[in-house]
Short mmCIF file of C-alpha atoms in Angstrom, two decimals:
data_model
loop_
_atom_site.label_atom_id
_atom_site.label_comp_id
_atom_site.label_asym_id
_atom_site.label_seq_id
_atom_site.Cartn_x
_atom_site.Cartn_y
_atom_site.Cartn_z
CA UNK A 1 53.85 -0.42 142.45
CA UNK A 2 54.32 0.68 146.12
CA UNK A 3 52.03 3.70 147.32
CA UNK A 4 54.44 6.50 148.32
CA UNK A 5 53.71 7.92 151.68
CA UNK A 6 56.36 10.32 152.02
CA UNK A 7 58.68 11.92 149.08
CA UNK A 8 61.46 9.97 147.85
CA UNK A 9 63.05 12.86 145.50
CA UNK A 10 63.50 16.72 145.50
CA UNK A 11 63.34 18.87 142.54
CA UNK A 12 65.36 22.39 142.22
CA UNK A 13 66.28 24.62 139.30
CA UNK A 14 69.89 24.57 137.97
CA UNK A 15 71.50 26.16 135.05
CA UNK A 16 72.32 23.52 132.48
CA UNK A 17 73.25 23.52 128.76
CA UNK A 18 72.91 27.27 128.83
CA UNK A 19 69.31 27.17 130.06
CA UNK A 20 67.70 27.07 133.68
CA UNK A 21 66.35 23.28 134.24
CA UNK A 22 64.19 21.65 136.49
CA UNK A 23 66.16 18.93 138.02
CA UNK A 24 65.18 15.69 140.32
CA UNK A 25 67.32 14.12 142.71
CA UNK A 26 65.91 10.81 143.99
CA UNK A 27 66.47 9.13 147.29
CA UNK A 28 68.01 5.67 147.01
CA UNK A 29 68.61 3.41 149.94
CA UNK A 30 67.96 6.51 152.23
CA UNK A 31 70.30 8.63 150.62
CA UNK A 32 70.19 11.46 147.93
CA UNK A 33 71.63 9.93 144.76
CA UNK A 34 73.53 12.87 143.17
CA UNK A 35 74.66 10.45 140.47
CA UNK A 36 71.08 9.91 139.39
CA UNK A 37 70.03 13.54 139.15
CA UNK A 38 68.10 14.28 135.84
CA UNK A 39 66.47 17.08 134.49
CA UNK A 40 62.99 17.48 133.17
CA UNK A 41 62.63 17.90 129.35
CA UNK A 42 59.84 20.19 128.35
CA UNK A 43 59.18 21.59 131.97
CA UNK A 44 55.79 23.33 132.14
CA UNK A 45 56.73 25.63 135.01
CA UNK A 46 54.45 23.97 137.73
CA UNK A 47 57.05 24.50 140.42
CA UNK A 48 57.91 28.17 139.51
CA UNK A 49 56.00 29.64 142.47
CA UNK A 50 58.31 27.66 145.02
CA UNK A 51 61.42 27.32 143.12
CA UNK A 52 63.76 29.82 142.19
CA UNK A 53 66.59 29.88 139.68
CA UNK A 54 69.67 31.17 141.92
CA UNK A 55 68.51 31.20 145.66
CA UNK A 56 68.37 27.84 147.46
CA UNK A 57 64.98 26.28 147.11
CA UNK A 58 63.95 22.70 146.92
CA UNK A 59 60.69 20.92 146.93
CA UNK A 60 60.17 17.45 148.07
CA UNK A 61 57.95 15.19 145.79
CA UNK A 62 57.22 11.61 145.05
CA UNK A 63 59.12 10.32 142.04
CA UNK A 64 58.27 7.19 140.01
CA UNK A 65 60.08 5.79 137.32
CA UNK A 66 57.39 4.85 134.52
CA UNK A 67 59.60 3.24 131.94
CA UNK A 68 63.15 2.17 132.85
CA UNK A 69 64.09 1.62 129.07
CA UNK A 70 63.12 5.39 128.26
CA UNK A 71 63.97 7.01 131.44
CA UNK A 72 60.46 8.62 131.82
CA UNK A 73 59.18 9.27 135.31
CA UNK A 74 56.25 11.17 136.97
CA UNK A 75 56.26 13.71 139.93
CA UNK A 76 53.60 13.94 142.39
CA UNK A 77 52.66 15.60 145.76
CA UNK A 78 53.48 13.27 148.48
CA UNK A 79 52.78 15.18 151.75
CA UNK A 80 55.40 17.92 149.75
CA UNK A 81 57.19 20.25 151.78
CA UNK A 82 59.70 22.84 150.53
CA UNK A 83 62.94 24.64 151.65
CA UNK A 84 63.58 28.10 150.53
CA UNK A 85 66.12 31.02 151.41
CA UNK A 86 65.82 34.36 149.91
CA UNK A 87 69.47 35.18 150.70
CA UNK A 88 71.47 32.02 150.19
CA UNK A 89 72.79 31.25 146.79
CA UNK A 90 72.37 27.53 145.73
CA UNK A 91 75.50 27.21 143.61
CA UNK A 92 77.75 28.45 146.90
CA UNK A 93 75.99 25.79 149.10
CA UNK A 94 76.93 23.23 146.56
CA UNK A 95 80.53 24.44 146.25
CA UNK A 96 80.87 24.45 150.13
CA UNK A 97 79.10 21.02 150.53
CA UNK A 98 76.23 22.11 152.42
CA UNK A 99 73.49 21.81 149.66
CA UNK A 100 72.94 18.13 150.36
CA UNK A 101 73.52 18.41 153.97
CA UNK A 102 70.99 21.15 154.30
CA UNK A 103 68.43 19.15 152.22
CA UNK A 104 68.87 16.15 154.35
CA UNK A 105 68.25 18.17 157.59
CA UNK A 106 65.17 19.50 156.33
CA UNK A 107 64.05 15.96 155.06
CA UNK A 108 64.74 14.45 158.69
CA UNK A 109 62.74 17.43 160.09
CA UNK A 110 59.83 16.97 157.94
CA UNK A 111 59.50 13.25 157.26
CA UNK A 112 61.55 11.29 159.97
CA UNK A 113 60.45 12.66 162.90
CA UNK A 114 56.84 11.51 163.69
CA UNK A 115 56.07 14.04 166.42
CA UNK A 116 56.37 16.72 163.72
CA UNK A 117 54.54 15.13 160.97
CA UNK A 118 51.93 17.55 159.58
CA UNK A 119 53.19 20.55 161.40
CA UNK A 120 54.23 23.46 159.13
CA UNK A 121 57.54 24.98 159.97
CA UNK A 122 58.73 28.32 158.70
CA UNK A 123 61.96 30.13 159.02
CA UNK A 124 63.12 33.57 157.87
CA UNK A 125 66.65 34.89 157.07
#
């Protein structure tokens, strides 16, 4: 299995089936694969300090399928950074088509611009 050097997925929270779920969106062929989003069964709350249930917040992570037949996978820290807003509602961003665009801009800033690698960036609204 290839060693991940940068995240290939992001996690976020969404309201699904009458409950807030931790969702994973993988990056496939250098694009976020919305049709491959899955949610984590039996989520243990590990990302609750970063992820908000309503406001925009995502965490970039390493994603590896462990068994294609059962759909199981692992998530791990791979130079993980996050995007977060205290004022912007995630569902509104999704409705006006800026959700994935914003995530891609953040990903490019953190992982595709070599001169910025390792530099911590923080913004406030």
